PDB file of C-alpha atoms in Angstrom:
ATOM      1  CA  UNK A   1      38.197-121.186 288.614  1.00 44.00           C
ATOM      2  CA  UNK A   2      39.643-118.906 290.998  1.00 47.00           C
ATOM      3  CA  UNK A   3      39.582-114.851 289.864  1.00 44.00           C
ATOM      4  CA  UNK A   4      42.386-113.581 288.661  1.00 47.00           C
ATOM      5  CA  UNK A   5      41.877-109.519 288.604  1.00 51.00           C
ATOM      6  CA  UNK A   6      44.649-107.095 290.473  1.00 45.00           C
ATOM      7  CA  UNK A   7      45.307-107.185 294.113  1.00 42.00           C
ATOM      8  CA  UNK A   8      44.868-103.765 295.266  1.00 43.00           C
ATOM      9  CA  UNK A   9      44.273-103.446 299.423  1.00 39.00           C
ATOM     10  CA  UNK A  10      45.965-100.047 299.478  1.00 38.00           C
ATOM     11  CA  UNK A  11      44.400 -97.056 300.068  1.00 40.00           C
ATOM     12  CA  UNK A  12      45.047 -93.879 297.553  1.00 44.00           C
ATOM     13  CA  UNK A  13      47.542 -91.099 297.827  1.00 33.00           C
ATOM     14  CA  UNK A  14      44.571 -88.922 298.468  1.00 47.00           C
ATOM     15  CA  UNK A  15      43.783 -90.585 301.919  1.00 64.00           C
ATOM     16  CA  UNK A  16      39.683 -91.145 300.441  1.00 90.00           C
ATOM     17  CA  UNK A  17      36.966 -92.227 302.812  1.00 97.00           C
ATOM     18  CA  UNK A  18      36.295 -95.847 303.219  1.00 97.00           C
ATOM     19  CA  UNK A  19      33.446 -97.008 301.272  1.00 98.00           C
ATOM     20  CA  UNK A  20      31.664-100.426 302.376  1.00 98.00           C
ATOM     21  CA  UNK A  21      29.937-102.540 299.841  1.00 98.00           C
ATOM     22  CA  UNK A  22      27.485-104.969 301.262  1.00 98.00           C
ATOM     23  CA  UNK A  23      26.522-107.930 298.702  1.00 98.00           C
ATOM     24  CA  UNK A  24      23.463-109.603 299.596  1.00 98.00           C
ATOM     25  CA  UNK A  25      22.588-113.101 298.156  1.00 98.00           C
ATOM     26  CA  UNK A  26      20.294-115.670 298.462  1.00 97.00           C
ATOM     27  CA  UNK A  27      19.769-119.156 296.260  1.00 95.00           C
ATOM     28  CA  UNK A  28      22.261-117.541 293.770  1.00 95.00           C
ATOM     29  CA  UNK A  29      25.483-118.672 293.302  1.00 95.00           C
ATOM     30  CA  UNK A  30      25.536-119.239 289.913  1.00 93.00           C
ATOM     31  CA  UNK A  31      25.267-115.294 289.780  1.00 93.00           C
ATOM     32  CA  UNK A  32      27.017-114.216 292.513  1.00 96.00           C
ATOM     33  CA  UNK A  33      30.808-114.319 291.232  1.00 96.00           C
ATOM     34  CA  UNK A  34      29.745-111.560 288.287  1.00 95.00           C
ATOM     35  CA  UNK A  35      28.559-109.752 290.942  1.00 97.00           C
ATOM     36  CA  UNK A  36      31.324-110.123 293.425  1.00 97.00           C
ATOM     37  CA  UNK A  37      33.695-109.677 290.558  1.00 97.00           C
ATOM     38  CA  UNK A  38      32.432-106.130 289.786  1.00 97.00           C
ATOM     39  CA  UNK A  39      32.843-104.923 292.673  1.00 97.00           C
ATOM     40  CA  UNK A  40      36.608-106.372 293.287  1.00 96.00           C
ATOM     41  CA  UNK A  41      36.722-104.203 290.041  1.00 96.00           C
ATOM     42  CA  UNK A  42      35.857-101.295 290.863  1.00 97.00           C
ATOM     43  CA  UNK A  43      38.203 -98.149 290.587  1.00 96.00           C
ATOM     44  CA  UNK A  44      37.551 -96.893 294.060  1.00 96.00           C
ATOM     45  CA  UNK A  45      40.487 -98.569 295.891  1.00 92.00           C
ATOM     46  CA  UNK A  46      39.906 -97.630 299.226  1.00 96.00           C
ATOM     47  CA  UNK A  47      36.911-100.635 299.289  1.00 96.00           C
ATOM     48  CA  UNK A  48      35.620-103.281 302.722  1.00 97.00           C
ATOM     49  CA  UNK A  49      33.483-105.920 301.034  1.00 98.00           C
ATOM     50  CA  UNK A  50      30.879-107.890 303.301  1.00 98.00           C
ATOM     51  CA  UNK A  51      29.241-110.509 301.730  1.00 98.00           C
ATOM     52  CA  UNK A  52      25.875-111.482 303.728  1.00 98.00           C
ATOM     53  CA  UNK A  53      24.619-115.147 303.446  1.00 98.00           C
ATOM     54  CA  UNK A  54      20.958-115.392 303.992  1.00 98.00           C
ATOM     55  CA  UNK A  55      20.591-118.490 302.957  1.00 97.00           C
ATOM     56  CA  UNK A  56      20.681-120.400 306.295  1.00 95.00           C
ATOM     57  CA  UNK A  57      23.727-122.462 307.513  1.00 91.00           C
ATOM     58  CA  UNK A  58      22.214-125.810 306.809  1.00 90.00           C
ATOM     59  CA  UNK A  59      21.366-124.766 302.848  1.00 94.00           C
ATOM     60  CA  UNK A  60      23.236-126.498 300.122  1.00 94.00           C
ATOM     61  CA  UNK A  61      23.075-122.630 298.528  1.00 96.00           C
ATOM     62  CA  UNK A  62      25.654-121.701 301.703  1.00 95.00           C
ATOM     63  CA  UNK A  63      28.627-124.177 301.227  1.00 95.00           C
ATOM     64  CA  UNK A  64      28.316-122.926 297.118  1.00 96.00           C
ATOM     65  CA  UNK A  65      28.516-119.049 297.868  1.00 97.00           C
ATOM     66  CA  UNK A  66      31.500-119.727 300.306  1.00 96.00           C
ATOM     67  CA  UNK A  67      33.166-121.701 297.678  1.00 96.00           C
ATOM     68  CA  UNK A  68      32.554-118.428 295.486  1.00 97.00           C
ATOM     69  CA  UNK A  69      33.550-115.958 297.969  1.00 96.00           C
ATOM     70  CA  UNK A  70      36.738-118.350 298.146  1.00 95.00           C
ATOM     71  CA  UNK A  71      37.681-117.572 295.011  1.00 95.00           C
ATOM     72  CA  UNK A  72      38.458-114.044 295.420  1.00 94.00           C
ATOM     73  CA  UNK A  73      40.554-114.926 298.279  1.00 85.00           C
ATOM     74  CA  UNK A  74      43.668-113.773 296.676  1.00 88.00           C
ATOM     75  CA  UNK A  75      42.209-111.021 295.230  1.00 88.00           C
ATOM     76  CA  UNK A  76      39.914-108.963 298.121  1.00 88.00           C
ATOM     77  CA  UNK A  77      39.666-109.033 301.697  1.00 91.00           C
ATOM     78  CA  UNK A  78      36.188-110.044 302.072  1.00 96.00           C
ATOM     79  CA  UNK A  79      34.272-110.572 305.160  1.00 97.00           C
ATOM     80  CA  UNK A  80      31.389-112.859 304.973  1.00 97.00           C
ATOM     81  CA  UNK A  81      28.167-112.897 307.112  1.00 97.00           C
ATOM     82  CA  UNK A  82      26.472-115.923 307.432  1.00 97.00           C
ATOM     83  CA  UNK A  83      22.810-115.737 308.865  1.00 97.00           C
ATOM     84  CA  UNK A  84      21.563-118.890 310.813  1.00 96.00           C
ATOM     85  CA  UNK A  85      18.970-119.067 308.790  1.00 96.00           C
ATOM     86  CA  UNK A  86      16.674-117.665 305.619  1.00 96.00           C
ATOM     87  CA  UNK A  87      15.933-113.439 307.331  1.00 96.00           C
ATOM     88  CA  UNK A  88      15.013-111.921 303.866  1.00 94.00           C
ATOM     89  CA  UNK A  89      16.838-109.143 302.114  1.00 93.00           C
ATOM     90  CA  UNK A  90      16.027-106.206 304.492  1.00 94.00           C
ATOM     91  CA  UNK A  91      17.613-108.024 307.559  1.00 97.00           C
ATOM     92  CA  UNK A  92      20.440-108.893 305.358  1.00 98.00           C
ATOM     93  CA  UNK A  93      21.472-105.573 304.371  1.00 98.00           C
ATOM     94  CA  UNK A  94      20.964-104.275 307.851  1.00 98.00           C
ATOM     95  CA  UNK A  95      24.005-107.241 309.088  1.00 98.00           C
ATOM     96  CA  UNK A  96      25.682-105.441 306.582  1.00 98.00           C
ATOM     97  CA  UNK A  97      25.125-102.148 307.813  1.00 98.00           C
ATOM     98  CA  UNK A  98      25.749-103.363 311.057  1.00 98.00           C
ATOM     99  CA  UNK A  99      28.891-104.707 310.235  1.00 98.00           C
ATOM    100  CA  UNK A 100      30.298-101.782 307.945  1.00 98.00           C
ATOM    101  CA  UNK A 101      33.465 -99.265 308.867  1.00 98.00           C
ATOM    102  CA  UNK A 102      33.215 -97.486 305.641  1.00 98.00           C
ATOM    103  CA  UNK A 103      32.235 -93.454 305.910  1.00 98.00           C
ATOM    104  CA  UNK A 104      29.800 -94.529 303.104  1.00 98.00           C
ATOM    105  CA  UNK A 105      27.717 -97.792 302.031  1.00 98.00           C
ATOM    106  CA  UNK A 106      26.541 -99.023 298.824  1.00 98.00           C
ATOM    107  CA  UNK A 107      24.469-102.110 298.615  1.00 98.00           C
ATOM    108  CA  UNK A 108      24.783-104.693 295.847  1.00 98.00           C
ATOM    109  CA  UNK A 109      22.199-107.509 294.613  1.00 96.00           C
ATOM    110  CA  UNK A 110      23.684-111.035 293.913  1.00 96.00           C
ATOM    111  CA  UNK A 111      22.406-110.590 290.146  1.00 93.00           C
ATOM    112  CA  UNK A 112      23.340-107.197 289.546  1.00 95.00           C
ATOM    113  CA  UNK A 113      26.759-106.052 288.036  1.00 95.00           C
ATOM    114  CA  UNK A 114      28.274-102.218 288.993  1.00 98.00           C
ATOM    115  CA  UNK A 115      30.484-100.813 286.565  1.00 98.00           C
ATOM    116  CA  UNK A 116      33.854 -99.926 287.611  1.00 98.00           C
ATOM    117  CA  UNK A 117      33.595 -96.282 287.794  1.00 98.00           C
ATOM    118  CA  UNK A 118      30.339 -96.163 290.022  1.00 98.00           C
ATOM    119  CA  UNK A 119      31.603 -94.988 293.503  1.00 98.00           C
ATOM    120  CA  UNK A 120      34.414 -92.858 291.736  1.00 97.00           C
ATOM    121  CA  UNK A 121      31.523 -90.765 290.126  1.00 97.00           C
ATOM    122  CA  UNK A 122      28.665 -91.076 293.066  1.00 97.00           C
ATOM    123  CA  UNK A 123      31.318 -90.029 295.673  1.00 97.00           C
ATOM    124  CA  UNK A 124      32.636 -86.752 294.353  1.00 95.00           C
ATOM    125  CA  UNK A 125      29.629 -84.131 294.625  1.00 95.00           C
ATOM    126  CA  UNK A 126      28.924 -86.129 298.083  1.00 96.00           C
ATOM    127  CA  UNK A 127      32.675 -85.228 299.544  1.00 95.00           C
ATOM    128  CA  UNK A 128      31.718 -81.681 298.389  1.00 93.00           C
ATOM    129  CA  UNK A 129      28.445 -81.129 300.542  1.00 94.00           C
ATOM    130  CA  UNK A 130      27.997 -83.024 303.485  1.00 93.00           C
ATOM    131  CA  UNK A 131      24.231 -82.267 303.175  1.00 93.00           C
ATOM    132  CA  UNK A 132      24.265 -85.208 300.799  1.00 95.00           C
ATOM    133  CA  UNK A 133      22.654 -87.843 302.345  1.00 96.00           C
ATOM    134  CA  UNK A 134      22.770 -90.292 299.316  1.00 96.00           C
ATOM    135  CA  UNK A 135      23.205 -90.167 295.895  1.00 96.00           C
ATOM    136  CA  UNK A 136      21.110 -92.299 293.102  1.00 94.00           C
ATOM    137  CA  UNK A 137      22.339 -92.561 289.096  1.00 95.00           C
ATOM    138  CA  UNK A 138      20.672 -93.770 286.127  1.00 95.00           C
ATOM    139  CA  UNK A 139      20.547 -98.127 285.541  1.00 94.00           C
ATOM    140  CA  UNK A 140      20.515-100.342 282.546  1.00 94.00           C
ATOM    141  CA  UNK A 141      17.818-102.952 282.679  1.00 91.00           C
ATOM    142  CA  UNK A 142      18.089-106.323 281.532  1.00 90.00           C
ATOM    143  CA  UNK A 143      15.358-109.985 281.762  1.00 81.00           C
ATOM    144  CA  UNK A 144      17.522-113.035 283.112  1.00 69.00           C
ATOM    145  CA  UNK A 145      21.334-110.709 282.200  1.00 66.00           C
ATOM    146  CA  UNK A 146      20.456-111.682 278.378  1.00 68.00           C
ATOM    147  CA  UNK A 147      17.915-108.698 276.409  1.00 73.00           C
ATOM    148  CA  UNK A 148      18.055-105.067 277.442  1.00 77.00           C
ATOM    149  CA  UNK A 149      15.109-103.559 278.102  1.00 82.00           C
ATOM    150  CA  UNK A 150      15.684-100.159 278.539  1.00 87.00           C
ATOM    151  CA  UNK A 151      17.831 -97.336 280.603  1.00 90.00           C
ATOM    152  CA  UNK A 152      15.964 -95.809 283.531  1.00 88.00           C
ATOM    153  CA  UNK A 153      16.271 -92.356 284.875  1.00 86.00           C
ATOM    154  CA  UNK A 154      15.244 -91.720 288.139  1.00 80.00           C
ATOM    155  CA  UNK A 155      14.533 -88.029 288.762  1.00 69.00           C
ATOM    156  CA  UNK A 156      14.127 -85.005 286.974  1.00 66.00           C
ATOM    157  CA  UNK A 157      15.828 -81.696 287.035  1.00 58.00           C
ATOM    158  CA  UNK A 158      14.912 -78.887 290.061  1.00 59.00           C
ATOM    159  CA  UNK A 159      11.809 -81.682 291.709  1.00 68.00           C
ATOM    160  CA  UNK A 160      12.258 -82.379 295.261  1.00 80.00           C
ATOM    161  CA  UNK A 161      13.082 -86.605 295.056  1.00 84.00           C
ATOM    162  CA  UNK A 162      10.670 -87.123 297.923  1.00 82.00           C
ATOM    163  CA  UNK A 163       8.069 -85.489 295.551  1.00 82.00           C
ATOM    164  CA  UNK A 164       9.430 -87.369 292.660  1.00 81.00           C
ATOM    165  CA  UNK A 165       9.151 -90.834 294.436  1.00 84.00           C
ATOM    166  CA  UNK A 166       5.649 -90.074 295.638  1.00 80.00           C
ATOM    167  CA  UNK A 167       4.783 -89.569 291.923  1.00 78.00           C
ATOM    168  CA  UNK A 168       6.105 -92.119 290.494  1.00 77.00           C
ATOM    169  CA  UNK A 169       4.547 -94.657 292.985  1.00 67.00           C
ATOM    170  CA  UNK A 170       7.439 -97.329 293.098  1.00 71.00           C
ATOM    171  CA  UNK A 171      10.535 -98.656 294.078  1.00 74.00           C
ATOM    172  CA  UNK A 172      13.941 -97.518 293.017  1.00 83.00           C
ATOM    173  CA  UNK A 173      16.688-100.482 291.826  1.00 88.00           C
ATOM    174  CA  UNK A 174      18.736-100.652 295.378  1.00 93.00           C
ATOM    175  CA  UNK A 175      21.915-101.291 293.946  1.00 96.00           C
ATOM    176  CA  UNK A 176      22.254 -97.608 292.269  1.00 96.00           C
ATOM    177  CA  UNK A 177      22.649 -95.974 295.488  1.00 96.00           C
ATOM    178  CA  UNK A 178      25.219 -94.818 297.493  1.00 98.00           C
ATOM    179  CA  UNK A 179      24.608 -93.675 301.112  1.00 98.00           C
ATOM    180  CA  UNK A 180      26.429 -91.538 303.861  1.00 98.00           C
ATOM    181  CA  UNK A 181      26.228 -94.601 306.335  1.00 98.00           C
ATOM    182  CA  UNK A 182      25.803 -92.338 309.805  1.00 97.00           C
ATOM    183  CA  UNK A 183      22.263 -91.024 308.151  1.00 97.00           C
ATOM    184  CA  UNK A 184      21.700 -94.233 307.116  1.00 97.00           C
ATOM    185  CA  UNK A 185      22.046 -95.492 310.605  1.00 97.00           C
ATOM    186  CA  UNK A 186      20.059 -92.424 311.936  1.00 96.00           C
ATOM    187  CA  UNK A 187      16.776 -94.010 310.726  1.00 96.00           C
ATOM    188  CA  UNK A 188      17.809 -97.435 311.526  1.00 97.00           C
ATOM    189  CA  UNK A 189      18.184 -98.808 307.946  1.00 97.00           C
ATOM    190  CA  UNK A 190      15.728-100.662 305.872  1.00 97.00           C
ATOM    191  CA  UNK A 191      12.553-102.015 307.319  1.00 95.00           C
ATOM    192  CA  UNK A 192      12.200-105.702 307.736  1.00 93.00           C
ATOM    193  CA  UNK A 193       8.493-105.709 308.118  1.00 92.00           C
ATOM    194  CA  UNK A 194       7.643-104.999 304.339  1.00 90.00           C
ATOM    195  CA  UNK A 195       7.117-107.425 301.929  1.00 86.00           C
ATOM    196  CA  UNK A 196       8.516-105.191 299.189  1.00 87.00           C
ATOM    197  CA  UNK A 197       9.050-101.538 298.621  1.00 86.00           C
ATOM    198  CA  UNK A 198      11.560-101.546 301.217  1.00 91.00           C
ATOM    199  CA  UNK A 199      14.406 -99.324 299.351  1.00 91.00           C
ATOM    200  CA  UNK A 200      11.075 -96.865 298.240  1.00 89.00           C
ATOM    201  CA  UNK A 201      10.093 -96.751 301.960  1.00 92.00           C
ATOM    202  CA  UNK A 202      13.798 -96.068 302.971  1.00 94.00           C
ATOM    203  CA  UNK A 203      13.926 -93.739 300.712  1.00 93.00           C
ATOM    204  CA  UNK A 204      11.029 -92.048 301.316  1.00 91.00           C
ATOM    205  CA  UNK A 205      12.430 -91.502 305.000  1.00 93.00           C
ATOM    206  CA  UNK A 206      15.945 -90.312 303.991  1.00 94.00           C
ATOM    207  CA  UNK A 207      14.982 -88.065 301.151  1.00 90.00           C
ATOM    208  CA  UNK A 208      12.510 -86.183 303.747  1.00 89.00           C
ATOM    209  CA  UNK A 209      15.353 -85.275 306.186  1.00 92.00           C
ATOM    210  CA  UNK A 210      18.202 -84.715 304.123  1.00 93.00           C
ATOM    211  CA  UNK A 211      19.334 -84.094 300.429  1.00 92.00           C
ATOM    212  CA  UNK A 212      20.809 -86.297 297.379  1.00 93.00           C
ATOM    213  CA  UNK A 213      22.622 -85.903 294.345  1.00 93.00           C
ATOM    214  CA  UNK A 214      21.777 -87.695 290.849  1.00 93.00           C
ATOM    215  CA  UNK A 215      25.005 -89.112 288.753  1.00 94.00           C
ATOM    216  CA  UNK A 216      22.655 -88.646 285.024  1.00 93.00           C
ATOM    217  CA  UNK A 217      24.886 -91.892 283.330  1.00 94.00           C
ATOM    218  CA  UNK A 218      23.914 -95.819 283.814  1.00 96.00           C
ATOM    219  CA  UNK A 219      26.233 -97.179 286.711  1.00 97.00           C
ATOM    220  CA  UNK A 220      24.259-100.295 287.117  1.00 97.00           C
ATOM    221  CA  UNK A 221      23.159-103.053 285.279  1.00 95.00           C
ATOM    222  CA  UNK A 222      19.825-104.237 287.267  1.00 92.00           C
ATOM    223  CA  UNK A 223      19.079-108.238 286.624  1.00 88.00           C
ATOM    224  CA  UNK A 224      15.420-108.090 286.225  1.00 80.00           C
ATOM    225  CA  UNK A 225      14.810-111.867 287.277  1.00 68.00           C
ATOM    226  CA  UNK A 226      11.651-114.313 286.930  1.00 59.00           C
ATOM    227  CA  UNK A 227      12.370-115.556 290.873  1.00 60.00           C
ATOM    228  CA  UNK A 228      12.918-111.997 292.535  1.00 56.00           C
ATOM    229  CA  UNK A 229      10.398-109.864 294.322  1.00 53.00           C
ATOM    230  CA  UNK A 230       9.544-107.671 291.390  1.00 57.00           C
ATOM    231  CA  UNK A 231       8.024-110.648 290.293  1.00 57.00           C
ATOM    232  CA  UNK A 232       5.880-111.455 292.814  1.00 66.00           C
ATOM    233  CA  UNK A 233       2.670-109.975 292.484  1.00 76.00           C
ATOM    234  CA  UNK A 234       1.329-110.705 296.082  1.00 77.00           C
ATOM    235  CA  UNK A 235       4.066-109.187 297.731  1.00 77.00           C
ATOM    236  CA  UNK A 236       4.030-105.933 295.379  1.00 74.00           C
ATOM    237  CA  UNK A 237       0.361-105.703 296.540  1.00 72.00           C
ATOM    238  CA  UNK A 238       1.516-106.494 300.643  1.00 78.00           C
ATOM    239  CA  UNK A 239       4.193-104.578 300.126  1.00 76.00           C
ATOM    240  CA  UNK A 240       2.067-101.338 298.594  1.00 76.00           C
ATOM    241  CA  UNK A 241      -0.359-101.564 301.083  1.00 82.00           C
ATOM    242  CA  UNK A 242       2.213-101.679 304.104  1.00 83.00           C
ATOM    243  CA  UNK A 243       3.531 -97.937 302.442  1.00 82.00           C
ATOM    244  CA  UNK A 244       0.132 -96.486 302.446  1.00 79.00           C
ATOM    245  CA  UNK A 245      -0.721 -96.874 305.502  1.00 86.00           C
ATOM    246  CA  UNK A 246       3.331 -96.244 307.174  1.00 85.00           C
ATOM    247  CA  UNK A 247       3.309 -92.921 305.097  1.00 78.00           C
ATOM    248  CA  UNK A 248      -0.130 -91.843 305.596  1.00 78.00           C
ATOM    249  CA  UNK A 249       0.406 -88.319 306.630  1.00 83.00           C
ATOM    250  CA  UNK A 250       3.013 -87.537 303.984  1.00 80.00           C
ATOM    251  CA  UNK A 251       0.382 -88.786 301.548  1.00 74.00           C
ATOM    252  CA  UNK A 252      -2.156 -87.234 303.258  1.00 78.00           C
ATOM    253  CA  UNK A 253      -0.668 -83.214 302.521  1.00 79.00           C
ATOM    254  CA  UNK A 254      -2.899 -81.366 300.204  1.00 75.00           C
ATOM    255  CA  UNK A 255      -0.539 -81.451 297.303  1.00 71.00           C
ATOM    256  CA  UNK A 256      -0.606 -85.076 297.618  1.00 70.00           C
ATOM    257  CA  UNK A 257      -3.997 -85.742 297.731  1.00 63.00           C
ATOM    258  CA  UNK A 258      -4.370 -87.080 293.726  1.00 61.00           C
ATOM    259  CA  UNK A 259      -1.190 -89.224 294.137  1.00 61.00           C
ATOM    260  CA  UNK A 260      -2.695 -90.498 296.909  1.00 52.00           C
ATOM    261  CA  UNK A 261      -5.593 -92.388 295.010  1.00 56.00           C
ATOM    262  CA  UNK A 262      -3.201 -93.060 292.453  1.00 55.00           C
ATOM    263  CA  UNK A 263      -1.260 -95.631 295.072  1.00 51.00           C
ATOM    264  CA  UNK A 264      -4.009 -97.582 295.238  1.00 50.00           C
ATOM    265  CA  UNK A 265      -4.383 -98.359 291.612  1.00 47.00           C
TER     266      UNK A 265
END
């Protein structure tokens, strides 16, 4: 069934920045239309949509996400990436990022659902102070989009967010963030070589050159799944090890000496 939500391609009276939203997805196209469909939702009119395919051209998983995208047809302008073949989740953000016009960039998992006001309220402080790199805001957690778990906050009040990531020793949900897309592009995106911990890694590069702001309200609702990669123990562990040893003189500063032992636990 085809979506039926307004048509909106117009920008507002207020002339606002283009913002790109790049939905990844992979083997899930049973989930992708919520997905899709919250972001055709969204309040923020002036909105480009890519929609990356790493699936591979010859996967049964492709010809079912086009027949999703195709159902917004009528409702979005929505360009879709296909990738020849299976690249993982870092290269498929980066077509995105590639790909985008927007001023600014938020990224969207194919089981995750942003609510409607979530570039609206992440944008504002950031059109304010263009020493805003990014900005993060709380999620709502839920197992397999049935039982909440919990709300996370990500930071605290007056800590540096490079120090707070470094404490807290893991990755951040990538779909709560919303970047300025030429400092994104100044450290050349997410890092393909990980096998996880790629949005803590990219983080952990951003939030050392530039600053953020924190929207303190759940914008997100973050699909903790049986078949993604924070289930899979082995590449956590890869993944862990890979950020040790990439960030081994930030972890190596004095103050950073306990956390540092800590990483390995």
């Amino acid at each position: 069934m085809d979506y039926t939500g307004p048509l909106d391609r117009t920008r507002d009276i207020y002339n606002s920045p283009l913002v790109t939203i790049v939905l990844t997805t992979y083997k899930r196209p049973d989930k992708l239309r919520q997905s899709l469909q919250s972001a055709c939702e969204l309040t923020y009119t002036n909105l480009e949509i890519i929609v990356v395919d790493d699936n591979g051209q010859n996967s049964s998983y492709s010809s079912k996400t086009a027949s999703v995208i195709n159902q917004f047809k009528n409702v979005r302008d929505i360009t879709y990436i296909q990738h020849p073949s299976n690249l993982g989740a870092c290269s498929a953000r980066n077509s995105g990022l590639q790909a985008a016009h927007g001023e600014y960039i938020s990224f969207l998992d194919d089981d995750d659902y942003i609510f409607p006001n979530k570039i609206t309220e992440q944008i504002r402080p950031m059109l304010c102070d263009f020493s805003i790199a990014f900005s993060i805001c709380d999620v709502i957690q839920v197992r397999d989009e049935k039982n909440i778990i919990s709300t996370i906050s990500y930071s605290q009040p007056n800590q540096e967010f490079v120090d707070y990531l470094l404490r807290k020793r893991s990755g951040i949900c990538t779909s709560v963030m919303l970047f300025r897309t030429s400092y994104l592009q100044s450290i050349n995106g997410f890092d393909p070589a990980l096998a996880s911990y790629q949005d803590y890694d990219l983080l952990l590069r951003l939030s050392s050159l530039y600053n953020y702001s924190y929207e303190r309200k759940p914008l997100v609702k973050y699909n903790l799944c049986s078949d993604g990669i924070s289930a899979n123990i082995r590449a956590k562990y890869d993944g862990k090890l890979s950020i040790i040893k990439k960030h081994h003189d930030l972890l190596s500063q004095p103050k950073y000496r306990k956390v540092y032992c800590y990483h390995y636990l």
